[in-house]
Amino acid sequence: MFDKKKFKAQVIMSGKTMQQVADLLEINQATLYRKVNGSSDFYRGEIQLLCDYLNIEDPSEIFFTPKITQTQNRWLVLNENVIY
């Protein structure tokens, strides 16, 4: 699962704009926003470019975050007293 907030924060911290990121990937800004919003996926080559360009040290924190579904989350809350 892609972490949109961490990605946008990394863009800002690196002093870049979304337009500059789109230009790097050779896509238009609308396509970039589709990728950021989850309508489309980033390709492996795009992730590699972004890591170098935005100084991302651990791509898994942004591009491969685990997704906890509402059902999983509810189960964890209901069973918080269970000893594993």
mmCIF file of C-alpha atoms in Angstrom:
data_model
loop_
_atom_site.group_PDB
_atom_site.id
_atom_site.type_symbol
_atom_site.label_atom_id
_atom_site.label_comp_id
_atom_site.label_asym_id
_atom_site.label_seq_id
_atom_site.Cartn_x
_atom_site.Cartn_y
_atom_site.Cartn_z
ATOM 1 C CA MET A 1 0.000 0.000 0.000
ATOM 2 C CA PHE A 2 1.299 3.447 -0.913
ATOM 3 C CA ASP A 3 1.636 6.042 1.877
ATOM 4 C CA LYS A 4 0.466 9.257 0.243
ATOM 5 C CA LYS A 5 1.221 11.502 3.231
ATOM 6 C CA LYS A 6 4.807 10.290 3.602
ATOM 7 C CA PHE A 7 5.385 10.671 -0.129
ATOM 8 C CA LYS A 8 4.121 14.257 -0.200
ATOM 9 C CA ALA A 9 6.154 15.066 2.921
ATOM 10 C CA GLN A 10 9.276 13.672 1.262
ATOM 11 C CA VAL A 11 8.648 15.800 -1.840
ATOM 12 C CA ILE A 12 8.376 18.910 0.331
ATOM 13 C CA MET A 13 11.396 18.025 2.497
ATOM 14 C CA SER A 14 13.526 17.531 -0.611
ATOM 15 C CA GLY A 15 12.540 20.991 -1.869
ATOM 16 C CA LYS A 16 10.845 19.635 -4.997
ATOM 17 C CA THR A 17 7.409 20.218 -6.457
ATOM 18 C CA MET A 18 4.921 17.688 -7.761
ATOM 19 C CA GLN A 19 5.479 19.146 -11.231
ATOM 20 C CA GLN A 20 9.220 18.461 -10.941
ATOM 21 C CA VAL A 21 8.473 14.898 -9.850
ATOM 22 C CA ALA A 22 6.132 14.426 -12.817
ATOM 23 C CA ASP A 23 8.788 15.827 -15.150
ATOM 24 C CA LEU A 24 11.367 13.416 -13.740
ATOM 25 C CA LEU A 25 9.050 10.479 -14.441
ATOM 26 C CA GLU A 26 8.193 11.917 -17.870
ATOM 27 C CA ILE A 27 4.482 11.851 -17.096
ATOM 28 C CA ASN A 28 1.972 14.662 -16.780
ATOM 29 C CA GLN A 29 0.880 15.914 -13.388
ATOM 30 C CA ALA A 30 -2.577 14.321 -13.678
ATOM 31 C CA THR A 31 -0.962 10.891 -14.138
ATOM 32 C CA LEU A 32 1.253 11.499 -11.105
ATOM 33 C CA TYR A 33 -1.778 12.382 -8.993
ATOM 34 C CA ARG A 34 -3.521 9.188 -10.139
ATOM 35 C CA LYS A 35 -0.502 7.214 -8.936
ATOM 36 C CA VAL A 36 -0.333 9.132 -5.646
ATOM 37 C CA ASN A 37 -4.065 8.650 -5.030
ATOM 38 C CA GLY A 38 -3.913 4.915 -5.761
ATOM 39 C CA SER A 39 -5.763 4.826 -9.081
ATOM 40 C CA SER A 40 -2.588 3.628 -10.788
ATOM 41 C CA ASP A 41 0.623 1.995 -9.559
ATOM 42 C CA PHE A 42 4.211 3.187 -9.688
ATOM 43 C CA TYR A 43 6.518 1.055 -11.807
ATOM 44 C CA ARG A 44 9.694 -0.369 -10.276
ATOM 45 C CA GLY A 45 11.852 1.962 -12.392
ATOM 46 C CA GLU A 46 9.821 4.959 -11.260
ATOM 47 C CA ILE A 47 10.293 3.978 -7.612
ATOM 48 C CA GLN A 48 14.053 3.728 -8.146
ATOM 49 C CA LEU A 49 14.167 7.169 -9.780
ATOM 50 C CA LEU A 50 12.074 8.682 -7.005
ATOM 51 C CA CYS A 51 14.259 7.194 -4.272
ATOM 52 C CA ASP A 52 17.348 8.803 -5.799
ATOM 53 C CA TYR A 53 15.666 12.117 -6.636
ATOM 54 C CA LEU A 54 13.866 12.558 -3.305
ATOM 55 C CA ASN A 55 16.577 10.997 -1.105
ATOM 56 C CA ILE A 56 14.286 8.211 0.078
ATOM 57 C CA GLU A 57 16.394 5.844 2.165
ATOM 58 C CA ASP A 58 13.780 3.144 2.785
ATOM 59 C CA PRO A 59 11.275 2.807 -0.069
ATOM 60 C CA SER A 60 9.212 0.298 1.907
ATOM 61 C CA GLU A 61 8.122 3.078 4.279
ATOM 62 C CA ILE A 62 6.406 4.896 1.401
ATOM 63 C CA PHE A 63 5.741 2.469 -1.421
ATOM 64 C CA PHE A 64 5.091 -0.813 0.393
ATOM 65 C CA THR A 65 3.389 -0.004 3.677
ATOM 66 C CA PRO A 66 1.205 -2.753 5.117
ATOM 67 C CA LYS A 67 -2.519 -2.289 4.822
ATOM 68 C CA ILE A 68 -4.613 -3.071 7.895
ATOM 69 C CA THR A 69 -8.203 -3.606 6.946
ATOM 70 C CA GLN A 70 -11.016 -2.444 9.184
ATOM 71 C CA THR A 71 -11.797 -6.076 10.036
ATOM 72 C CA GLN A 72 -8.198 -6.786 11.052
ATOM 73 C CA ASN A 73 -8.082 -3.612 13.102
ATOM 74 C CA ARG A 74 -11.352 -4.471 14.870
ATOM 75 C CA TRP A 75 -10.055 -7.959 15.676
ATOM 76 C CA LEU A 76 -6.929 -6.477 17.236
ATOM 77 C CA VAL A 77 -8.993 -4.115 19.397
ATOM 78 C CA LEU A 78 -11.415 -6.831 20.519
ATOM 79 C CA ASN A 79 -8.574 -9.186 21.351
ATOM 80 C CA GLU A 80 -6.094 -6.798 22.915
ATOM 81 C CA ASN A 81 -6.054 -8.800 26.162
ATOM 82 C CA VAL A 82 -5.127 -12.048 24.458
ATOM 83 C CA ILE A 83 -1.594 -13.249 25.253
ATOM 84 C CA TYR A 84 0.237 -14.461 22.160
#
